[in-house]
mmCIF file of C-alpha atoms in Angstrom:
data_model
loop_
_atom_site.group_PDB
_atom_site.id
_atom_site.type_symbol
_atom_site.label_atom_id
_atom_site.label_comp_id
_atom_site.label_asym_id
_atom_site.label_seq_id
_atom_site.Cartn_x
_atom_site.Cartn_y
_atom_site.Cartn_z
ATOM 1 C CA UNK A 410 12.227 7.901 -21.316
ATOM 2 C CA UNK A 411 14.132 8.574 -17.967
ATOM 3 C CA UNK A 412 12.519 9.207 -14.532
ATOM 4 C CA UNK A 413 14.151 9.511 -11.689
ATOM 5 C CA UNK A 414 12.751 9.433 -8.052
ATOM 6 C CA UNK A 415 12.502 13.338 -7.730
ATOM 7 C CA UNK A 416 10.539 14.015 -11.207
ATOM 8 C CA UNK A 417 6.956 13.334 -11.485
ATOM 9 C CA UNK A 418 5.339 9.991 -13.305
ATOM 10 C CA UNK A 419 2.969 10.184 -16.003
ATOM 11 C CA UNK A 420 0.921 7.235 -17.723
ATOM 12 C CA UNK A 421 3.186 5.273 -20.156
ATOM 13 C CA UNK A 422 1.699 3.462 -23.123
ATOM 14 C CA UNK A 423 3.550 0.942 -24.686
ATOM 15 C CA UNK A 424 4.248 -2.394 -25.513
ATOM 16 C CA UNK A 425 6.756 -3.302 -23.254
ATOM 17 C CA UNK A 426 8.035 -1.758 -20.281
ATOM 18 C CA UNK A 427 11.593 -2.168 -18.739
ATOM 19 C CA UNK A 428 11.943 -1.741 -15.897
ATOM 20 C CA UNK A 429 15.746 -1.584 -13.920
ATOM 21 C CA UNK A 430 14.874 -1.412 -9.821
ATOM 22 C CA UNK A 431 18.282 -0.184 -8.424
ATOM 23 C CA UNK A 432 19.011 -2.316 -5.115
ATOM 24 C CA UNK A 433 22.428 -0.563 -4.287
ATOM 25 C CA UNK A 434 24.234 1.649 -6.829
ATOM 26 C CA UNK A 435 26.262 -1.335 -7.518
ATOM 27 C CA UNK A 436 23.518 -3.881 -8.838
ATOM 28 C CA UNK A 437 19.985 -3.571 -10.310
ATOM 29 C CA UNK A 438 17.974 -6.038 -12.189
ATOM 30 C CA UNK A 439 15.438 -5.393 -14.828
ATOM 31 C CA UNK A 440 12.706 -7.150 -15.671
ATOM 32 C CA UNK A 441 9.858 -6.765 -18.926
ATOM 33 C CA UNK A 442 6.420 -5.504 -18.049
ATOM 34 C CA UNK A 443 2.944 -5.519 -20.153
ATOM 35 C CA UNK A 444 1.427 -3.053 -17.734
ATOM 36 C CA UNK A 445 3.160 -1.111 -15.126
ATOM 37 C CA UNK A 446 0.916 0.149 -12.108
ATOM 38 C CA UNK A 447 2.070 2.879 -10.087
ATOM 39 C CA UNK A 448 0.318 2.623 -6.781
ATOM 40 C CA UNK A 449 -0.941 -0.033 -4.396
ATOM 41 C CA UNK A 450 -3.991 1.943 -3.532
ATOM 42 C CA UNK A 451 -7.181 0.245 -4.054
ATOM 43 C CA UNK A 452 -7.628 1.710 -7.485
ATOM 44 C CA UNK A 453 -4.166 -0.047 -8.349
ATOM 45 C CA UNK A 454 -4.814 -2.923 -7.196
ATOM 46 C CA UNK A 455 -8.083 -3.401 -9.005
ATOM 47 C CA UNK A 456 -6.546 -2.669 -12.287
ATOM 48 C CA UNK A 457 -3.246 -4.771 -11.630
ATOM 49 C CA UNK A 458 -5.409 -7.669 -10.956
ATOM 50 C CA UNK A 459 -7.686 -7.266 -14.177
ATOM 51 C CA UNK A 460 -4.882 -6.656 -16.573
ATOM 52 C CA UNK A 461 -3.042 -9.990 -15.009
ATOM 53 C CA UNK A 462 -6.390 -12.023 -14.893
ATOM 54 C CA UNK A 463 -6.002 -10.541 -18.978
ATOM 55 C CA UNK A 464 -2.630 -12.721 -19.382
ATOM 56 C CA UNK A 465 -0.379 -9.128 -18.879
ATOM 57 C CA UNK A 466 2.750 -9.683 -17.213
ATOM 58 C CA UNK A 467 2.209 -6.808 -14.480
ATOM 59 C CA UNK A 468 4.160 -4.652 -12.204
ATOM 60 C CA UNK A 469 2.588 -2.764 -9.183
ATOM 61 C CA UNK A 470 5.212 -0.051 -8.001
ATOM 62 C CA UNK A 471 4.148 1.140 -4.559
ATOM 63 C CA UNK A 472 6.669 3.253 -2.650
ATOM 64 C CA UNK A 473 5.567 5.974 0.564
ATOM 65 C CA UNK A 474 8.437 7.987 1.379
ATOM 66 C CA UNK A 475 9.213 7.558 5.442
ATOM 67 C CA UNK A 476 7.879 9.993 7.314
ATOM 68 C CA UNK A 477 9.632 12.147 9.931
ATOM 69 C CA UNK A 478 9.178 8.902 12.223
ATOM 70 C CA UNK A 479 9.851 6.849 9.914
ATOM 71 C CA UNK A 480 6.781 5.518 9.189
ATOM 72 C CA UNK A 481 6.128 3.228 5.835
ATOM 73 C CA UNK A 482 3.154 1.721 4.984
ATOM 74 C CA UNK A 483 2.303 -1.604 3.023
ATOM 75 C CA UNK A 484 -0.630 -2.357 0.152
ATOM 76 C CA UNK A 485 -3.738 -0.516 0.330
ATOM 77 C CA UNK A 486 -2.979 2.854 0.135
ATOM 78 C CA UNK A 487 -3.605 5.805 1.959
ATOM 79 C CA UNK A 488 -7.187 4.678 2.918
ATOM 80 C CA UNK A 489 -5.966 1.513 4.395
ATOM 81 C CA UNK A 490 -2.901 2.851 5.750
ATOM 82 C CA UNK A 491 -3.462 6.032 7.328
ATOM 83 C CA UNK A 492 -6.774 7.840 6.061
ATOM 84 C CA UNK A 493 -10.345 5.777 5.850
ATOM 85 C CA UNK A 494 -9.479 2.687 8.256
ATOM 86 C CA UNK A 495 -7.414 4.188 10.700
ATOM 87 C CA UNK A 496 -9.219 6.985 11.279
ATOM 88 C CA UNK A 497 -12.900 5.012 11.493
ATOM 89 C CA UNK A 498 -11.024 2.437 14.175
ATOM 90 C CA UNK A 499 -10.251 5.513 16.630
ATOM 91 C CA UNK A 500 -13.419 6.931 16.013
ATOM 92 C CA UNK A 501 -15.406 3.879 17.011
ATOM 93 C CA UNK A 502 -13.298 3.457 20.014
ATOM 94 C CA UNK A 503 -13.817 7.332 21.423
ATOM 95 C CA UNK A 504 -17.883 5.788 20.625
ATOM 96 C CA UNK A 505 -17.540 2.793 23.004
ATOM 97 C CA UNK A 506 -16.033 5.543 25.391
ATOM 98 C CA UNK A 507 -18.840 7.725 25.330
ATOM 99 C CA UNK A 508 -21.163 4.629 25.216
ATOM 100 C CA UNK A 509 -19.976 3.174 28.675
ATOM 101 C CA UNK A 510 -20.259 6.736 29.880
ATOM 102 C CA UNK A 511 -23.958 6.880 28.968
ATOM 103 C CA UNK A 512 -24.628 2.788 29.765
ATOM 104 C CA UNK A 513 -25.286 3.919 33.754
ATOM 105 C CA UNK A 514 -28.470 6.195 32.084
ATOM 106 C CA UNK A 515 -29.880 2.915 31.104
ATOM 107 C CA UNK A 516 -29.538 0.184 34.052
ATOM 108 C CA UNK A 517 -25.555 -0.798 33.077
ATOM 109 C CA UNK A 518 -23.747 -0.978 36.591
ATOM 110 C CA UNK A 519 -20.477 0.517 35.299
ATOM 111 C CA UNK A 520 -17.181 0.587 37.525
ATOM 112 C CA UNK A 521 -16.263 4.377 38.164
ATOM 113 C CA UNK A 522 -12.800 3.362 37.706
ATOM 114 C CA UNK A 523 -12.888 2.681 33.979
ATOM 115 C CA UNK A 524 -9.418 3.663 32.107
ATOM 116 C CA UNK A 525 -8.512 4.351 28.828
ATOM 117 C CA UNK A 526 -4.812 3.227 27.598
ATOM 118 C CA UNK A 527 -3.708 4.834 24.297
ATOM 119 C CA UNK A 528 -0.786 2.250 23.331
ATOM 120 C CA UNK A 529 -3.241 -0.608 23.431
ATOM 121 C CA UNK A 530 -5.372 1.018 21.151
ATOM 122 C CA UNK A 531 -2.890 2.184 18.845
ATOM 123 C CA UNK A 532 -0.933 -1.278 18.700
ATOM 124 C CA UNK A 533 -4.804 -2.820 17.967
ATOM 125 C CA UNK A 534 -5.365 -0.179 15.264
ATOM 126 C CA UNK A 535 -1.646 -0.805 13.822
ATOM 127 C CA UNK A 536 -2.343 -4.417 14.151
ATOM 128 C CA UNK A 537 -5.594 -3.985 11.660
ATOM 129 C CA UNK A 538 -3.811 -1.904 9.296
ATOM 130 C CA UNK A 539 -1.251 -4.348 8.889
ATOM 131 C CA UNK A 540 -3.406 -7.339 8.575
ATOM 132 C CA UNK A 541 -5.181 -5.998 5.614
ATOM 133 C CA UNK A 542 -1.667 -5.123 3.970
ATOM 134 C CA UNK A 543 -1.037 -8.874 4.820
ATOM 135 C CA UNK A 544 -4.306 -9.369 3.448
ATOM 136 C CA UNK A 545 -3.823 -7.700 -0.313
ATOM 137 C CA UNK A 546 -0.365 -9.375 -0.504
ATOM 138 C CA UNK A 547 -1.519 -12.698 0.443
ATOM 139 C CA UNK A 548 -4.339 -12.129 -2.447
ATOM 140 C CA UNK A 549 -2.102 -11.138 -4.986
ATOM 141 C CA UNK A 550 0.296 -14.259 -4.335
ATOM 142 C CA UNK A 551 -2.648 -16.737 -4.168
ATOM 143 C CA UNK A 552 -3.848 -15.896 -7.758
ATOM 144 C CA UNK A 553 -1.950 -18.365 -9.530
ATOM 145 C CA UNK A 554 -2.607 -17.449 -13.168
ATOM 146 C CA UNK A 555 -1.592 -13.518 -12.147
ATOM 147 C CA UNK A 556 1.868 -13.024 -13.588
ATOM 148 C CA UNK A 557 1.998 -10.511 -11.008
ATOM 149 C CA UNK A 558 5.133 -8.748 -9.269
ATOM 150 C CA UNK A 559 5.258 -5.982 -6.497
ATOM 151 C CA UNK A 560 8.584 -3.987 -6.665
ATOM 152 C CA UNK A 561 9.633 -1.800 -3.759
ATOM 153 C CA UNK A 562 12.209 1.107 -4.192
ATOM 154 C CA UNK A 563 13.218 4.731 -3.970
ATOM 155 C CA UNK A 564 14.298 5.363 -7.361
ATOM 156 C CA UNK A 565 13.273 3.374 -10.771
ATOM 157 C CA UNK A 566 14.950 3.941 -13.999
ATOM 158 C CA UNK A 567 11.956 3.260 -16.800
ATOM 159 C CA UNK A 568 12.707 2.592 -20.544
ATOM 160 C CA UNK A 569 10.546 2.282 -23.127
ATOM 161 C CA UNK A 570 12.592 0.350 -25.311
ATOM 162 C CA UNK A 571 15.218 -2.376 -25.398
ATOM 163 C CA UNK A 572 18.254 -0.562 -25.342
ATOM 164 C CA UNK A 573 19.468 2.303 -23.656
ATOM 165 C CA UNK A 574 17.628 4.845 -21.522
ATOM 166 C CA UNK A 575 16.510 8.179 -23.897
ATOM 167 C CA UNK A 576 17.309 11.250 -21.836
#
């Protein structure tokens, strides 16, 4: 079975997976798999972990493409990265805005000249985002026993066999 980076993926079952991760169009690698996960979400994570804590030999393939900016993310998914966490982080922070606003109603002695700067709290919510990423990598890598690998790339060529790729 071929797929390349502009058809869709669907579930694989298997023995073995082999998988070739093209670094350049001169060299690639390829490596056997029990289990390959496609995602770094939470949900991916979660089952990478369980089938490694299992004794599988496990891949977890999580690729964003750039945005218009771009913009990449790291493990965690789009709840981490830029839906759930993100968007709670800004919301608390227009909260303490209104908050201070509201503190002079009950006794605070507030200083009329009270600021907000946008590119401190982006860099703080970037900052978060990135420390959890940190944060699932660091996990993965501290669980010994997990025969555990995360690949990063554009394109993968999958095969379900040993020799060459069926087309």
């Amino acid at each position: 079975m071929f797929m390349s980076c502009f058809s869709s993926f669907y579930p694989i079952l298997c023995n073995r997976i082999s998988i070739h991760v093209a670094h350049s169009r001169a060299a690639s690698t390829a490596q056997k798999y029990n289990l390959l996960v496609i995602g770094g979400g939470s949900g991916g994570l979660a089952c990478a972990k369980e089938a490694a804590s299992l004794g599988k030999r496990v891949a977890v393939l999580d690729y964003v493409d750039p945005s218009v900016r771009g913009t990449t993310w790291g493990l965690g998914g789009t709840c981490v990265n830029v839906g759930c966490i993100p968007k709670k982080l800004y919301h608390q922070a227009a909260f303490l805005g209104k908050a201070i606003e509201h503190a002079k109603t009950y006794g605070w002695n507030i200083n009329e000249n009270i600021k907000h700067d946008w590119d401190t709290l982006r860099s703080a919510v970037i900052g978060y985002v990135k420390s959890l990423n940190w944060g699932h990598r660091v996990q993965l890598k501290q669980k010994t026993e997990f025969d555990l690998e995360i690949v990063e790339s554009s394109c993968f060529l999958l095969n379900t066999s040993a020799g060459a790729p069926k087309f």
